[in-house]
XYZ file of C-alpha atoms in Angstrom:
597
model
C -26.914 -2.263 -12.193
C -27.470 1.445 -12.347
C -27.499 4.827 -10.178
C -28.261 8.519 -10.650
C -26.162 11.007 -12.334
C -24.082 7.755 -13.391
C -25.631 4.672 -13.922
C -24.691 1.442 -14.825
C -22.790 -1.654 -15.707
C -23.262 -3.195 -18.311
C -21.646 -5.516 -21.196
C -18.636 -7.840 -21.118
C -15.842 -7.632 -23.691
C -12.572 -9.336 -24.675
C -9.173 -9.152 -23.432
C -5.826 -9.724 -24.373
C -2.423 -11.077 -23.133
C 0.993 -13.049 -23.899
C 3.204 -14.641 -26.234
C 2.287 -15.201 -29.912
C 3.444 -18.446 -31.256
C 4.225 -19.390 -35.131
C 1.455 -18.895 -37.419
C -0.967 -17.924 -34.521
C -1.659 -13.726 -35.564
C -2.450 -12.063 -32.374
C -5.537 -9.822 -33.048
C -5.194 -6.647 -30.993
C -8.433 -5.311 -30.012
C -9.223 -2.105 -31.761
C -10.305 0.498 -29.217
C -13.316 -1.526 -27.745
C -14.117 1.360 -25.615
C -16.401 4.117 -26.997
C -17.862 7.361 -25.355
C -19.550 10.529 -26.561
C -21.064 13.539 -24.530
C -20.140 15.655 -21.865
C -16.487 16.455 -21.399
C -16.265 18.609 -18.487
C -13.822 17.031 -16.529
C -12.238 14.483 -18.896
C -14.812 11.879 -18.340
C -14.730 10.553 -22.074
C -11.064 9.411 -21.663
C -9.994 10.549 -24.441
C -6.863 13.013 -23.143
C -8.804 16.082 -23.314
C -10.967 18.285 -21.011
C -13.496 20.584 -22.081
C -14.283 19.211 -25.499
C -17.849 17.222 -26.437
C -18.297 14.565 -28.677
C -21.604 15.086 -30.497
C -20.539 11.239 -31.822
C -18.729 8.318 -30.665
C -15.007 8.652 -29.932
C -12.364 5.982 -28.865
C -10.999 6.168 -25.446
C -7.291 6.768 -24.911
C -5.832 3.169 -25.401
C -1.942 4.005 -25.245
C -1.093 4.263 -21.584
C -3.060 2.096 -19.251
C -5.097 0.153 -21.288
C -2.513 -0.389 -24.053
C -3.397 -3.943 -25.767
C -6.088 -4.643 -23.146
C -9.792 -5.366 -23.555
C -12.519 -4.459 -21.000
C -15.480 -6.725 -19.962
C -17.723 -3.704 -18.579
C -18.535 -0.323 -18.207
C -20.585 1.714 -16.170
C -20.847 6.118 -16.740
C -21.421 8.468 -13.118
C -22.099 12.066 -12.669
C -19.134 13.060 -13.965
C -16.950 10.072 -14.172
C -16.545 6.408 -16.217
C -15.034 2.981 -15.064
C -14.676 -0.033 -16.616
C -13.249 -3.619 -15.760
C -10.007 -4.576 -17.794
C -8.475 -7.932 -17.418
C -10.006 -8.463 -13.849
C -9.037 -4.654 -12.797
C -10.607 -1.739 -12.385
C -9.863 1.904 -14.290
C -11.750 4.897 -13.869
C -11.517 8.700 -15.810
C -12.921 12.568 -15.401
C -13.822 13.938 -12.053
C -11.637 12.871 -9.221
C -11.967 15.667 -6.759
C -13.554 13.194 -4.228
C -11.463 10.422 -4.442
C -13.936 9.610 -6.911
C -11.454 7.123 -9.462
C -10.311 5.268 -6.785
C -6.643 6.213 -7.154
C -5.308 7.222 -4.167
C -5.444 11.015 -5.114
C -8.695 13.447 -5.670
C -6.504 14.856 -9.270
C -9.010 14.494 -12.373
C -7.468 12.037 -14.755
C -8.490 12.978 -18.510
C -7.758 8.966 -19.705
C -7.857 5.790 -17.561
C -6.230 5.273 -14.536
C -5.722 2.398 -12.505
C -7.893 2.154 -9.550
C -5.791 1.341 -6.392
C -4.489 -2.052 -5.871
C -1.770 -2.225 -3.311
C -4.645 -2.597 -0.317
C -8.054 -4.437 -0.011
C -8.058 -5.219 -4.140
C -4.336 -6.529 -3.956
C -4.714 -10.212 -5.447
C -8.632 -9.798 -6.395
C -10.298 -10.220 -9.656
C -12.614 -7.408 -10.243
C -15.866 -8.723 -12.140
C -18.172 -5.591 -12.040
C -17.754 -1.885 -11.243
C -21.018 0.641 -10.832
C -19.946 4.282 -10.925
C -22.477 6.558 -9.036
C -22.801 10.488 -8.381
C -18.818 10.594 -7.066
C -18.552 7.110 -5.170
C -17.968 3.606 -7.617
C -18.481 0.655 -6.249
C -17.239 -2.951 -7.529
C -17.809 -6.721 -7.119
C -13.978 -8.551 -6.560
C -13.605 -12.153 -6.275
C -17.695 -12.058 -4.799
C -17.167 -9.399 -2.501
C -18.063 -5.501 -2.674
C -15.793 -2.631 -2.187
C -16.348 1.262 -2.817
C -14.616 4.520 -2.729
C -15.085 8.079 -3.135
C -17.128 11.050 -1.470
C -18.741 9.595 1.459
C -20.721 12.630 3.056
C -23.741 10.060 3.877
C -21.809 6.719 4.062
C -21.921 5.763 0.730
C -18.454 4.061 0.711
C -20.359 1.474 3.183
C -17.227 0.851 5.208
C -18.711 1.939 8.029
C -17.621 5.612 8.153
C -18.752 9.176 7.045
C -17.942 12.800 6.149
C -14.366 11.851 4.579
C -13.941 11.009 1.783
C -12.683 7.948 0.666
C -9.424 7.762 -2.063
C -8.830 4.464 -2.462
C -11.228 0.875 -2.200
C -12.632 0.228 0.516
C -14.220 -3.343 2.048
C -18.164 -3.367 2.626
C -19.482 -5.429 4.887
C -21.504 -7.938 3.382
C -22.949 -11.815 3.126
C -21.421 -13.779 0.086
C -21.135 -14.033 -2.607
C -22.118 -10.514 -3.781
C -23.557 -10.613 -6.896
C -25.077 -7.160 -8.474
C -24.289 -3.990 -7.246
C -25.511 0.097 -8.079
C -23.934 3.418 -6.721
C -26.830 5.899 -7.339
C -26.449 9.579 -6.547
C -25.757 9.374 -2.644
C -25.784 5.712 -1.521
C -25.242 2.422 -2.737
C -26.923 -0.916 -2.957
C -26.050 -4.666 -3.614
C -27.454 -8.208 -4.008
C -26.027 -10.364 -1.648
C -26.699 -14.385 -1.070
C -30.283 -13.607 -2.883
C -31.223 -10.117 -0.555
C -30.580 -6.652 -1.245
C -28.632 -4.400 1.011
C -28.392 -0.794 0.896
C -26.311 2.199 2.488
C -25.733 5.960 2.238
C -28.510 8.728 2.254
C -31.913 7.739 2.999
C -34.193 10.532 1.866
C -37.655 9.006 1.782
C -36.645 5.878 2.945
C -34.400 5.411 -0.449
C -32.266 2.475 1.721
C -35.959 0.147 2.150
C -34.775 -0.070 6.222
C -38.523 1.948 6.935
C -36.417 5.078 7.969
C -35.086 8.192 6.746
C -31.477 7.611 8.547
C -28.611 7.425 6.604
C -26.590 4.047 7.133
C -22.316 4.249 6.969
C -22.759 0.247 6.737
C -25.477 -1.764 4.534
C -28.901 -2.643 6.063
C -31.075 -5.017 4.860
C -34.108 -3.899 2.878
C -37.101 -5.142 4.737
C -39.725 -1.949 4.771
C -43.196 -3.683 4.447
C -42.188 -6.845 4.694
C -42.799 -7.080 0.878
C -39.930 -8.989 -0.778
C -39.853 -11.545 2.468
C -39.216 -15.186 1.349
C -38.238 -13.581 -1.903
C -34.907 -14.147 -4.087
C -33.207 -11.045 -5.500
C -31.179 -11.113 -8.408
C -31.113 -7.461 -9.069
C -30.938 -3.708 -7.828
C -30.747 -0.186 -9.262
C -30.033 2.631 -7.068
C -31.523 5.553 -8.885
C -31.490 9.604 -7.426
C -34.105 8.861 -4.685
C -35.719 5.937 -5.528
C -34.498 1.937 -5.531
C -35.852 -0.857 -7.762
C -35.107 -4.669 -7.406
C -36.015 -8.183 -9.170
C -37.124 -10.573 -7.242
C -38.479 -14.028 -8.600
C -38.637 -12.452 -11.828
C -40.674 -9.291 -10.584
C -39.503 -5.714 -10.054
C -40.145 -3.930 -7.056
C -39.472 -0.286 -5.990
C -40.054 2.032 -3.145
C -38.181 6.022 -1.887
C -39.836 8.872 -4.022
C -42.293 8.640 -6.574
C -43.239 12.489 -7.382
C -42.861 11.512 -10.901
C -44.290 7.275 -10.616
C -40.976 6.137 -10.717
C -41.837 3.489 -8.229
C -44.401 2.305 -11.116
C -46.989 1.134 -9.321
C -50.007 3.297 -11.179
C -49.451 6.220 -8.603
C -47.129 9.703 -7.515
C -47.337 8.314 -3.617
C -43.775 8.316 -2.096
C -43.576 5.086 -0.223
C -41.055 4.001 2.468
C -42.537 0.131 2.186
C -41.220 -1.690 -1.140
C -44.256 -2.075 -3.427
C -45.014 -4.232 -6.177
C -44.212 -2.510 -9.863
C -47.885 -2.693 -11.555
C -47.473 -5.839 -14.436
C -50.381 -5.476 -16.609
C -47.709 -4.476 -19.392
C -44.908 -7.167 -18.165
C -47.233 -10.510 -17.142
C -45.905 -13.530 -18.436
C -42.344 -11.726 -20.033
C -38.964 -12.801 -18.424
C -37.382 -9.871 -17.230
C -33.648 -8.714 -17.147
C -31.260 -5.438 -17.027
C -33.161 -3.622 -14.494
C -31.601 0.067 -14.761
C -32.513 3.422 -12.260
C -32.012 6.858 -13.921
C -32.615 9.996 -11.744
C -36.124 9.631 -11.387
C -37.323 6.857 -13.578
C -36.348 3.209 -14.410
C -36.274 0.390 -17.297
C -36.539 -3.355 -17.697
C -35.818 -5.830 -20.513
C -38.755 -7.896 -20.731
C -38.540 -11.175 -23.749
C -36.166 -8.987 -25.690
C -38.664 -5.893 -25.458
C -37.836 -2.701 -23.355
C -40.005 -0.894 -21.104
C -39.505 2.027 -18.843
C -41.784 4.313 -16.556
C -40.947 7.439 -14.387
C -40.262 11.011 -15.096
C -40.301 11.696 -18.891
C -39.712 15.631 -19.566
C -37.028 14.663 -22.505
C -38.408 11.612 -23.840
C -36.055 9.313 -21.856
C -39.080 6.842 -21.747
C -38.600 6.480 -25.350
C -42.525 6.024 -26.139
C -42.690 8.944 -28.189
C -43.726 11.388 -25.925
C -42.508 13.286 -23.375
C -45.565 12.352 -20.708
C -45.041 10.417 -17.176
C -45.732 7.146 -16.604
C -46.570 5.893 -13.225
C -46.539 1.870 -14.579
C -44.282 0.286 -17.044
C -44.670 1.539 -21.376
C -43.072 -0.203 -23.933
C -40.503 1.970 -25.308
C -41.395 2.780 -29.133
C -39.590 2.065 -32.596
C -37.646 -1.247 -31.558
C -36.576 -3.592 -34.504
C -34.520 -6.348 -33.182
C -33.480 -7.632 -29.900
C -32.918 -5.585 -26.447
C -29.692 -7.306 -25.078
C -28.507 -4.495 -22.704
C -29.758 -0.988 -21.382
C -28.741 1.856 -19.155
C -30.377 4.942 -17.557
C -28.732 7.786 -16.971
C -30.265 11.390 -15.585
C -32.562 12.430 -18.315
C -31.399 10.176 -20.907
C -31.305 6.344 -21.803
C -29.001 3.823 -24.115
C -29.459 0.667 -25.298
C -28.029 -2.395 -27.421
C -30.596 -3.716 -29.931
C -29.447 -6.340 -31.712
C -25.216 -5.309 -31.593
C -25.888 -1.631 -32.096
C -26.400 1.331 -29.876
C -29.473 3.329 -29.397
C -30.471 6.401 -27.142
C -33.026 8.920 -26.291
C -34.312 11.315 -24.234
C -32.036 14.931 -22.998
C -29.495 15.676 -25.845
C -27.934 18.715 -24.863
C -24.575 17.472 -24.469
C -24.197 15.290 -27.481
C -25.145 12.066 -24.956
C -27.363 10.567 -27.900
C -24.348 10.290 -29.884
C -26.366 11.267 -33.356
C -24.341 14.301 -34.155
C -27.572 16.471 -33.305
C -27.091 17.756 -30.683
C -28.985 20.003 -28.394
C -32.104 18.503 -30.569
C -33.291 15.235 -28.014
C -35.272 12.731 -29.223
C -38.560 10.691 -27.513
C -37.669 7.467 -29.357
C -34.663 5.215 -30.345
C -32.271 6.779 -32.552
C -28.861 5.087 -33.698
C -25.910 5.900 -32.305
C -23.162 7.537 -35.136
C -21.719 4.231 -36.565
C -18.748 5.870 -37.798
C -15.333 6.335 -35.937
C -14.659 3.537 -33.414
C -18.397 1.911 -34.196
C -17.736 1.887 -37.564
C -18.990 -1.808 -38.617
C -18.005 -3.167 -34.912
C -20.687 -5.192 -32.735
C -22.064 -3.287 -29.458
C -21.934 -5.733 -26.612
C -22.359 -3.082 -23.551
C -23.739 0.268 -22.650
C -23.777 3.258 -19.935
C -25.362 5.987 -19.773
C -24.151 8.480 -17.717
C -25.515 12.390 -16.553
C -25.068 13.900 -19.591
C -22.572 11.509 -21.305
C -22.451 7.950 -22.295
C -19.847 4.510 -23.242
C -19.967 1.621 -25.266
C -17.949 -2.262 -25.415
C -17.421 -2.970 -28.857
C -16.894 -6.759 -29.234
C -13.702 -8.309 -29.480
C -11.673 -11.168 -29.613
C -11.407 -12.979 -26.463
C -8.967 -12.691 -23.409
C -5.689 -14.687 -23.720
C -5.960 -17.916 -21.182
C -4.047 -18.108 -18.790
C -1.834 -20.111 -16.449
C -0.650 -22.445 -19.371
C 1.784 -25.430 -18.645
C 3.415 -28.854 -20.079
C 4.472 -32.245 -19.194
C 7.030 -33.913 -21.727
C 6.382 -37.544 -22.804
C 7.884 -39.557 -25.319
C 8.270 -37.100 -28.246
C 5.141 -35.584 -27.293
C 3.905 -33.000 -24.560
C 0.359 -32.385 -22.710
C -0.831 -28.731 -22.230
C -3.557 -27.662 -20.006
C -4.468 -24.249 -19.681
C -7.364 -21.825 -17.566
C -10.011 -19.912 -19.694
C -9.861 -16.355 -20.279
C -11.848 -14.336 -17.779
C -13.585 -12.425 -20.438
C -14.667 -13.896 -23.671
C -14.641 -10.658 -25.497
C -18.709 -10.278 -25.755
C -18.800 -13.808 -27.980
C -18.575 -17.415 -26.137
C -15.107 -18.458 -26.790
C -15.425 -21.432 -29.200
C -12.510 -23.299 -28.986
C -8.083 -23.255 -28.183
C -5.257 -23.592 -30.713
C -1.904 -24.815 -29.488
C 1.278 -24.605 -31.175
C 4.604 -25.640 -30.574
C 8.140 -23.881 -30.880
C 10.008 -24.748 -32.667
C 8.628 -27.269 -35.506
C 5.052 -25.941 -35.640
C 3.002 -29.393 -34.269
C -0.213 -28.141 -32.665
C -3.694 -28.975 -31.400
C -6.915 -27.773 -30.604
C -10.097 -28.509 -28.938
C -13.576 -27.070 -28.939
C -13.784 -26.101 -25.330
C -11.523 -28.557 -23.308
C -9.208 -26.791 -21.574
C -6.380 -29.641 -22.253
C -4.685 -31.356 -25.212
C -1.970 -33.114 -26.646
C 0.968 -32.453 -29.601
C 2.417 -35.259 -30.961
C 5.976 -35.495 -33.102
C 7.951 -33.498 -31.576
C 11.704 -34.265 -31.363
C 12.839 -35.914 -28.151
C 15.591 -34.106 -26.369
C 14.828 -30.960 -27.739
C 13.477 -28.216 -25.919
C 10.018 -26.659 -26.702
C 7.897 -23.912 -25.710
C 3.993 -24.029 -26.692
C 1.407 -20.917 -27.660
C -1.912 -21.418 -26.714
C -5.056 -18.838 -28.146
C -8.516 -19.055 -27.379
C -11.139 -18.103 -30.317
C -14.575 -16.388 -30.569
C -16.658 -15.577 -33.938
C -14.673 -12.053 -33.484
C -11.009 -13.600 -33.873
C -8.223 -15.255 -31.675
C -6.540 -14.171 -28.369
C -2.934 -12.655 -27.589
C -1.012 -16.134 -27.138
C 0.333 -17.035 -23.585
C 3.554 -19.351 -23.827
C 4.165 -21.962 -21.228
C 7.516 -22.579 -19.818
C 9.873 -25.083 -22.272
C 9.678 -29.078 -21.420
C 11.861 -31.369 -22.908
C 10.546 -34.422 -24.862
C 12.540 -37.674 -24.039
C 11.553 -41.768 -25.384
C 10.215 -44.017 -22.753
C 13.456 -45.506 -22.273
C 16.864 -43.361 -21.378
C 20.012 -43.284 -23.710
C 23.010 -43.528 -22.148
C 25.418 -40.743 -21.621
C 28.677 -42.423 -20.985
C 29.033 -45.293 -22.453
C 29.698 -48.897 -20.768
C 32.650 -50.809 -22.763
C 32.800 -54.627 -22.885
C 35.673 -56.975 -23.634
C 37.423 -56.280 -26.687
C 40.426 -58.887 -28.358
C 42.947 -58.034 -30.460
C 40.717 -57.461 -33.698
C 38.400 -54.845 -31.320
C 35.581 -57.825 -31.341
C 33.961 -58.639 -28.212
C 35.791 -62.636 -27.791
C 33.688 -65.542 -27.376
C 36.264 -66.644 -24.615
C 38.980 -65.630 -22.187
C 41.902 -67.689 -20.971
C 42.472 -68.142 -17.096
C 44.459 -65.125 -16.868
C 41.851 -62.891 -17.180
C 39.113 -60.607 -17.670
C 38.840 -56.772 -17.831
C 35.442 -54.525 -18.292
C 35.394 -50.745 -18.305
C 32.395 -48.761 -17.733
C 33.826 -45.291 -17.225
C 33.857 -43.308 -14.011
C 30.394 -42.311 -12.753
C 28.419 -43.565 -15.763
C 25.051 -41.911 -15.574
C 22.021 -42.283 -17.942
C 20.183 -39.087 -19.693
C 17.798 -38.841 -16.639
C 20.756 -38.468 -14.511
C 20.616 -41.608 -12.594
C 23.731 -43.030 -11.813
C 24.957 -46.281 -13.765
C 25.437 -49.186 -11.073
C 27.624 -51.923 -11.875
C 27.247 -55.534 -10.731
C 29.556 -58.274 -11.413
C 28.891 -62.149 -10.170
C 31.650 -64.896 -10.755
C 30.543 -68.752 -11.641
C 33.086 -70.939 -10.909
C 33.289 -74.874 -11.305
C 35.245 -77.246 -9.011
C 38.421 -77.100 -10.497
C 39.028 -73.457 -10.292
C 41.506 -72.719 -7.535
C 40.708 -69.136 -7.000
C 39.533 -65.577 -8.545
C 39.401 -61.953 -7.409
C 37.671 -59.400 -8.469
C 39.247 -56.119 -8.379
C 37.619 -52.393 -8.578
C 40.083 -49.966 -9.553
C 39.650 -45.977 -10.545
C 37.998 -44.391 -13.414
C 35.279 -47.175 -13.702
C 37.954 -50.008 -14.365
C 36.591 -53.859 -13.226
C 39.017 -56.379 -13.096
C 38.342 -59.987 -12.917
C 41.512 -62.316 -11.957
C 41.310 -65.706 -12.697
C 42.946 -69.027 -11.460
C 41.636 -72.578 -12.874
C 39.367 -73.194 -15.438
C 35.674 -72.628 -16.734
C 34.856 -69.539 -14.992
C 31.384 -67.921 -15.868
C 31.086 -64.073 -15.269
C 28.119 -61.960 -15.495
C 28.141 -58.415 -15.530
C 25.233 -56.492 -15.114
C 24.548 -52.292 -15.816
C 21.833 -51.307 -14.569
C 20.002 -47.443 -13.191
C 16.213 -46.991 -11.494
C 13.727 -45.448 -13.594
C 12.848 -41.856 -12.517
C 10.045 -39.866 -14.254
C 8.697 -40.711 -17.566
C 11.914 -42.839 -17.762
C 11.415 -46.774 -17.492
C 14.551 -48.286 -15.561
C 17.649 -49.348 -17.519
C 19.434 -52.654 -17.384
C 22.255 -54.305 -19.646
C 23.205 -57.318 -19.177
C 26.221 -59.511 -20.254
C 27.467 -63.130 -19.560
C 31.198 -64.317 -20.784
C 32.539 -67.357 -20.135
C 36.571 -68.149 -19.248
C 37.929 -71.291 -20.335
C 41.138 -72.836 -19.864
């Protein structure tokens, strides 16, 4: 969840896609991403290197992000990613592969991590950017890439760097993952793994070896039996939850391990809970050399504390967990980063702690701050909701909320002047639940909606014309880009018919109520088919009594039936008929004359 010099994932946002359809308004997302800080190597996306942002500024959203919405962040060292639209971008420092692009050339706004090998096909759900590596979670899997001096790529190598993704080795389904400042660590099938440098035992394996592939962390036997649900991979230290408790072990110079001392410890040991009994706890983040947890909505953090990033109003180390001063409202996300931390309290960004590069995003810089203090709300925050944060070295990123992601893989069956649409959600809701789908149709304008159901019907719609049919999917921030499915044709439950069959006509053009003996003729033009395209068949049966000498029947081209006649009361039926096929019923006509002398 978080990592040195970089830490952190955090907050899912909205996304964007397709078609729009009559009287559906597609709401574009307006820059959801936000950074501030630090500029050194183009890391705040914004298409410039070498200039801070004391306050919030929009990432570069015309190239390859244009009309897209991402569903988290995470800030490194020197370096930001986010997921958008179940892919990966990263920006700033690339000089060790870093971005995940294929080259090591520093990219000033975001580029498009590398998908033609192990990410080709994969959904991207998370991304952790650490020191120079980033590591993500596709389709419940982990892959990594970047500078890989100790093995923190995980693939099994080291020394070379790594330029594009890379596959780590791991049980599934992977389901948290951290990049701190030279190794990695992940949550796999309820255990945490770890790889990369192990300075005082940072990996949990007991040692001090550095791993190329991930070990499990078993030092001291401690989180045995145990289910972890979350890591952060901090500068030289690792926390986890586990049943609801943290854990920590690696260096602990300044108590970052929080367990009421400054002894380094190679064995995982219990964080001290006198502060945290009986809270729930959630967002465990790992700065340099201290930590956080969300605990009922509260925040507490404990660790190194020389700028105030503990945010209890001083600036003095804690070796167990504080409650970080000055909250009003609800904790729904945090992030540590080297000497400084962010939060979201109740939609709006907070931080403390190190200022010198603008990273509080209060315009004050180099003044830092011990507690809270709100993020600028002007520029891209201006009166938008915060639903993520990441706090980086000496920079930091928000996810504004938006509307939700456009769903996808929308199609339709006809029926009888009606159609069925079905549709797959969005895979991100834009930081809101989505509450509900519209569906309209093209043309005419029939629709219909539903509150969650990923199906529904329009009704009056004209049979045999084609139509096409928009489909949104709405949160409390707006409605989707449209996707369109492919056109269907409506059609009645039983088929017209395309050439016409002709019966008997006299003199008058009136069908006769009888025929003499000399004859009968019935035309039901060449290769009669009906609208479905089934092929008109044509039966005829002859009724004779006694006294009728003879009769022939006689099939001639273009569809003509000719029925010759010698003696009396002859009884012909002729019968059209075609199998049904689809949503058509079968078709049959039937028609009886009678030939009297």
């Amino acid at each position: 969840m978080s990592a040195t010099h970089v830490w952190v994932l955090s907050g899912v946002v909205g996304l964007v896609l397709g078609v729009s359809g009559p009287g559906l308004a597609d709401d574009a997302p307006a820059a959801p991403l936000s950074t501030w800080g630090y500029n050194d190597t183009g890391q705040l996306g914004t298409g410039n290197v070498g200039t801070d942002a004391l306050s919030p500024t929009a990432v570069d959203h015309s190239g390859a992000l244009a009309g897209k919405t991402a569903s988290a962040i995470s800030a490194g060292g020197q370096h930001t990613c986010a997921v958008v639209e179940g892919q990966a971008y990263c920006w700033g420092y690339n000089l060790d592969g870093t971005l995940g692009d294929g080259t090591t050339t520093d990219q000033p706004t975001p580029a498009a991590v590398d998908t033609s090998g192990v990410l080709n096909g994969r959904t991207v759900t998370d991304i952790s950017a650490g020191g120079s590596h980033t590591c993500v979670i596709a389709d419940g899997a982990a892959f990594c890439w970047g500078n890989n001096d100790s093995g923190e790529v995980g693939n099994g190598t080291s020394g070379n760097d790594v330029l594009s993704p890379a596959a780590v080795s791991l049980p599934s389904p992977v389901t948290d993952i951290s990049a701190g400042r030279h190794y990695s660590c992940a949550v796999a099938a309820g255990t945490a793994y770890c790889w990369g440098l192990n300075l005082y035992s940072t990996l949990g394996d007991g040692t001090s070896t550095p791993r190329n592939a991930p070990v499990p962390v078993t030092a001291g036997g401690t989180l045995a039996g145990k289910t972890v649900t979350e890591v952060a991979a901090g500068y030289d230290h690792t926390c986890v939850l586990a049943d609801g408790a943290p854990f920590c072990w690696g260096f602990n110079g300044d108590g970052q391990l929080g367990d009421g001392s400054k002894v380094t410890s190679a064995a995982v040991r219990p964080v001290d809970m006198t502060a945290l009994a009986g809270k729930a706890l959630t967002g465990l983040t790992a700065g340099d050399s201290y930590n956080c947890v969300i605990a009922d909505g509260g925040l507490y953090c404990w660790g190194n504390n020389i700028y105030g990033q503990l945010g209890d109003g001083s600036q003095t180390v804690r070796d167990a967990p504080t409650a970080v001063t000055g909250i009003t409202g609800s904790v729904t996300q945090v992030s540590a980063g080297a000497f400084h931390t962010c939060a979201v309290i109740t939609g709006a960004a907070y931080c403390w702690g190190s200022n010198a590069e603008g990273e509080l995003g209060d315009g004050a810089a180099p003044t830092w701050s011990t507690s809270p203090v709100a993020v600028s709300r002007t520029g891209p925050l201006q009166g938008a909701t915060v639903v993520g944060i990441a706090a980086g070295a000496w920079h930091s990123a928000a996810l504004i909320a938006t509307p939700p992601a456009a769903p996808r893989d929308a199609s339709a069956v006809a029926g009888d002047a009606s159609a069925r649409i079905t549709w797959a959600p969005p895979v991100a809701d834009g930081g809101s639940p989505v509450t509900g789908f519209m569906v309209r149709a093209t043309p005419g304008g029939a629709s219909c909606s539903t509150t969650g159901e990923l199906t529904c019907s329009v009704a009056g719609l004209a049979n045999g014309v084609p139509h096409t049919f928009a489909v949104v999917a709405l949160n409390a921030f707006g409605q989707s880009r449209s996707i369109s499915t492919a056109p269907v044709t409506p059609t009645g439950s039983t088929p017209a018919i395309v050439a016409r069959t002709q019966s008997p006509r006299d003199a008058k053009g009136s069908p006769p109520k009888a025929l003499k003996a000399k004859g009968l003729t019935v035309l039901t033009g060449r290769n009669a088919r009906t609208n479905a395209g089934q092929l008109i068949a044509t039966k005829v049966t002859v009724k004779t009594s006694s006294k009728v000498r003879a009769y022939r029947i006689i099939r001639g081209s273009k569809g003509k039936v000719a029925i010759r006649t010698y003696g009396k009361r002859l009884k012909v039926t002729l019968v059209h008929s075609a199998p049904a096929t689809g949503d058509y019923l079968p078709y049959t006509k039937r028609t009886v004359y009678r030939v009297r002398p």
